[in-house]
Amino acid sequence: MNRNPHKSIGDPAPVAGPGPSYSVQRRYVAFMMWLIARLLQAASAVDRTIRSDVADLPEGFSFCMRVRSGTPVLTMKKSGDGLAVVRRSSEIRPTLAFEFKHVAHAFLVLSFQESTPRAFANDRLSIDGEFTNAMKVLRCLNRMQALVLPRFVAGRALKEYPAIGLAEKLALAARIYGRFVIDLFRRDSS
């Protein structure tokens, strides 16, 4: 008998605590948030589907994804019809916030052990802001993951894998990774 109504049988239990596993999880989550932000920025510059969803977001829109403790965090803002990384997140109050309740919860999602919808259903992730905008951002994140990750990994991260042909996926993935590398070496003051 499942005594906890919020936990499904077979859900992985989050590992947390002050030991080395916690510090490894924290570093991994910080790295993945850094990587996701930059890949999403690159994807929003080259993929028409993502650009279309971003265009539907209101002017001045920004969002962050963070762990409840405040760090690690990624912050992005709408810039034209794309998304741009905000380097100093304290300078901007985001319109929308995705907040993981613990580093271990973020680790489950960012290590592809649990999908974002499952984390939300398991009460490990909360959303502060307009839900329709959250869905648009999640569609962008899902599309980016489907394009840049191998299908067997993306299939674990996504609720449903989108219909993308192999040639289209490879061409867009190459363009996204190319843009990612260019953005890494570009000397912006933003």
GROMACS .gro file of C-alpha atoms in nm:
model
  190
    1MET     CA    1   0.000   0.000   0.000
    2ASN     CA    2   0.135   0.340  -0.095
    3ARG     CA    3   0.102   0.554   0.218
    4ASN     CA    4   0.225   0.874   0.051
    5PRO     CA    5  -0.039   0.995  -0.198
    6HIS     CA    6   0.209   1.233  -0.367
    7LYS     CA    7   0.468   0.965  -0.442
    8SER     CA    8   0.403   0.702  -0.705
    9ILE     CA    9   0.541   0.354  -0.668
   10GLY     CA   10   0.863   0.337  -0.866
   11ASP     CA   11   0.946   0.708  -0.844
   12PRO     CA   12   1.315   0.754  -0.773
   13ALA     CA   13   1.372   0.901  -0.429
   14PRO     CA   14   1.582   1.217  -0.437
   15VAL     CA   15   1.924   1.187  -0.280
   16ALA     CA   16   2.007   1.484  -0.062
   17GLY     CA   17   2.221   1.580   0.230
   18PRO     CA   18   2.545   1.750   0.318
   19GLY     CA   19   2.768   1.467   0.185
   20PRO     CA   20   2.958   1.448  -0.141
   21SER     CA   21   2.650   1.340  -0.338
   22TYR     CA   22   2.483   1.673  -0.258
   23SER     CA   23   2.784   1.877  -0.370
   24VAL     CA   24   2.817   1.672  -0.690
   25GLN     CA   25   2.446   1.720  -0.760
   26ARG     CA   26   2.474   2.094  -0.698
   27ARG     CA   27   2.769   2.132  -0.937
   28TYR     CA   28   2.595   1.919  -1.200
   29VAL     CA   29   2.272   2.123  -1.173
   30ALA     CA   30   2.467   2.450  -1.199
   31PHE     CA   31   2.651   2.327  -1.509
   32MET     CA   32   2.331   2.199  -1.673
   33MET     CA   33   2.149   2.528  -1.612
   34TRP     CA   34   2.442   2.715  -1.767
   35LEU     CA   35   2.439   2.477  -2.066
   36ILE     CA   36   2.060   2.478  -2.113
   37ALA     CA   37   2.048   2.858  -2.112
   38ARG     CA   38   2.312   2.886  -2.381
   39LEU     CA   39   2.167   2.607  -2.595
   40LEU     CA   40   1.819   2.763  -2.569
   41GLN     CA   41   1.963   3.100  -2.670
   42ALA     CA   42   2.128   2.937  -2.973
   43ALA     CA   43   1.815   2.736  -3.060
   44SER     CA   44   1.597   3.047  -3.043
   45ALA     CA   45   1.828   3.208  -3.297
   46VAL     CA   46   1.811   2.926  -3.554
   47ASP     CA   47   1.486   2.727  -3.513
   48ARG     CA   48   1.166   2.870  -3.663
   49THR     CA   49   0.936   2.678  -3.428
   50ILE     CA   50   1.109   2.813  -3.116
   51ARG     CA   51   1.120   3.164  -3.262
   52SER     CA   52   0.745   3.146  -3.323
   53ASP     CA   53   0.675   3.051  -2.959
   54VAL     CA   54   0.910   3.325  -2.835
   55ALA     CA   55   0.739   3.580  -3.060
   56ASP     CA   56   0.410   3.502  -2.880
   57LEU     CA   57   0.560   3.598  -2.543
   58PRO     CA   58   0.489   3.953  -2.419
   59GLU     CA   59   0.744   4.232  -2.462
   60GLY     CA   60   0.979   4.260  -2.164
   61PHE     CA   61   0.926   3.891  -2.080
   62SER     CA   62   1.191   3.713  -1.876
   63PHE     CA   63   1.206   3.384  -1.694
   64CYS     CA   64   1.429   3.200  -1.457
   65MET     CA   65   1.481   2.843  -1.351
   66ARG     CA   66   1.624   2.803  -1.006
   67VAL     CA   67   1.655   2.592  -0.698
   68ARG     CA   68   1.458   2.723  -0.402
   69SER     CA   69   1.778   2.815  -0.216
   70GLY     CA   70   1.840   3.078  -0.486
   71THR     CA   71   2.129   2.905  -0.662
   72PRO     CA   72   2.191   2.751  -0.908
   73VAL     CA   73   1.985   2.970  -1.138
   74LEU     CA   74   1.945   3.045  -1.507
   75THR     CA   75   1.777   3.364  -1.622
   76MET     CA   76   1.675   3.455  -1.977
   77LYS     CA   77   1.483   3.740  -2.139
   78LYS     CA   78   1.303   3.793  -2.465
   79SER     CA   79   1.529   3.981  -2.700
   80GLY     CA   80   1.364   4.060  -3.033
   81ASP     CA   81   1.220   3.729  -3.147
   82GLY     CA   82   1.476   3.518  -2.960
   83LEU     CA   83   1.591   3.452  -2.606
   84ALA     CA   84   1.907   3.590  -2.448
   85VAL     CA   85   2.093   3.481  -2.139
   86VAL     CA   86   2.091   3.734  -1.856
   87ARG     CA   87   2.433   3.705  -1.698
   88ARG     CA   88   2.360   3.884  -1.372
   89SER     CA   89   2.024   3.748  -1.259
   90SER     CA   90   1.998   3.990  -0.964
   91GLU     CA   91   1.952   4.281  -1.207
   92ILE     CA   92   1.621   4.150  -1.340
   93ARG     CA   93   1.299   4.041  -1.171
   94PRO     CA   94   1.168   3.758  -1.390
   95THR     CA   95   0.812   3.755  -1.523
   96LEU     CA   96   0.804   3.376  -1.479
   97ALA     CA   97   0.994   3.147  -1.242
   98PHE     CA   98   1.037   2.771  -1.245
   99GLU     CA   99   1.151   2.671  -0.899
  100PHE     CA  100   1.278   2.330  -0.793
  101LYS     CA  101   1.218   2.269  -0.424
  102HIS     CA  102   1.558   2.105  -0.371
  103VAL     CA  103   1.882   2.047  -0.561
  104ALA     CA  104   1.803   1.674  -0.565
  105HIS     CA  105   1.474   1.747  -0.745
  106ALA     CA  106   1.653   1.957  -1.007
  107PHE     CA  107   1.910   1.681  -1.043
  108LEU     CA  108   1.639   1.426  -1.123
  109VAL     CA  109   1.506   1.642  -1.407
  110LEU     CA  110   1.841   1.766  -1.541
  111SER     CA  111   1.994   1.417  -1.538
  112PHE     CA  112   1.694   1.291  -1.743
  113GLN     CA  113   1.564   1.060  -1.471
  114GLU     CA  114   1.235   1.249  -1.451
  115SER     CA  115   1.049   1.465  -1.703
  116THR     CA  116   0.948   1.821  -1.621
  117PRO     CA  117   0.573   1.737  -1.622
  118ARG     CA  118   0.640   1.444  -1.384
  119ALA     CA  119   0.841   1.672  -1.151
  120PHE     CA  120   0.552   1.919  -1.149
  121ALA     CA  121   0.303   1.637  -1.081
  122ASN     CA  122   0.524   1.505  -0.800
  123ASP     CA  123   0.527   1.852  -0.640
  124ARG     CA  124   0.903   1.893  -0.692
  125LEU     CA  125   0.873   2.193  -0.921
  126SER     CA  126   0.658   2.503  -0.885
  127ILE     CA  127   0.573   2.774  -1.136
  128ASP     CA  128   0.531   3.139  -1.040
  129GLY     CA  129   0.383   3.344  -1.322
  130GLU     CA  130   0.132   3.315  -1.603
  131PHE     CA  131   0.073   2.950  -1.688
  132THR     CA  132   0.026   3.011  -2.064
  133ASN     CA  133   0.372   3.169  -2.080
  134ALA     CA  134   0.513   2.876  -1.883
  135MET     CA  135   0.373   2.636  -2.143
  136LYS     CA  136   0.535   2.837  -2.424
  137VAL     CA  137   0.873   2.831  -2.249
  138LEU     CA  138   0.839   2.458  -2.180
  139ARG     CA  139   0.757   2.397  -2.549
  140CYS     CA  140   1.076   2.584  -2.639
  141LEU     CA  141   1.280   2.382  -2.388
  142ASN     CA  142   1.128   2.055  -2.509
  143ARG     CA  143   1.193   2.137  -2.874
  144MET     CA  144   1.553   2.235  -2.797
  145GLN     CA  145   1.609   1.909  -2.607
  146ALA     CA  146   1.454   1.706  -2.890
  147LEU     CA  147   1.690   1.871  -3.136
  148VAL     CA  148   2.020   1.861  -2.947
  149LEU     CA  149   1.992   1.533  -2.755
  150PRO     CA  150   1.998   1.182  -2.895
  151ARG     CA  151   1.644   1.044  -2.920
  152PHE     CA  152   1.696   0.780  -2.648
  153VAL     CA  153   1.798   1.053  -2.400
  154ALA     CA  154   1.540   1.310  -2.512
  155GLY     CA  155   1.269   1.044  -2.491
  156ARG     CA  156   1.335   1.014  -2.117
  157ALA     CA  157   1.326   1.391  -2.065
  158LEU     CA  158   1.013   1.464  -2.267
  159LYS     CA  159   0.655   1.362  -2.210
  160GLU     CA  160   0.617   1.309  -2.585
  161TYR     CA  161   0.889   1.313  -2.849
  162PRO     CA  162   0.790   1.548  -3.135
  163ALA     CA  163   0.771   1.437  -3.498
  164ILE     CA  164   1.106   1.554  -3.634
  165GLY     CA  165   1.271   1.389  -3.933
  166LEU     CA  166   1.629   1.273  -3.890
  167ALA     CA  167   1.763   1.506  -4.163
  168GLU     CA  168   1.585   1.806  -4.009
  169LYS     CA  169   1.705   1.712  -3.658
  170LEU     CA  170   2.069   1.674  -3.767
  171ALA     CA  171   2.068   1.998  -3.967
  172LEU     CA  172   1.912   2.200  -3.684
  173ALA     CA  173   2.131   2.037  -3.419
  174ALA     CA  174   2.442   2.128  -3.619
  175ARG     CA  175   2.322   2.489  -3.654
  176ILE     CA  176   2.236   2.510  -3.282
  177TYR     CA  177   2.572   2.372  -3.172
  178GLY     CA  178   2.748   2.600  -3.420
  179ARG     CA  179   2.566   2.903  -3.283
  180PHE     CA  180   2.641   2.784  -2.928
  181VAL     CA  181   3.015   2.779  -3.004
  182ILE     CA  182   3.002   3.120  -3.173
  183ASP     CA  183   2.815   3.266  -2.873
  184LEU     CA  184   3.077   3.123  -2.635
  185PHE     CA  185   3.357   3.308  -2.811
  186ARG     CA  186   3.169   3.629  -2.880
  187ARG     CA  187   3.272   3.909  -2.644
  188ASP     CA  188   2.939   4.064  -2.545
  189SER     CA  189   2.904   4.289  -2.246
  190SER     CA  190   2.543   4.168  -2.188
   0.00000   0.00000   0.00000
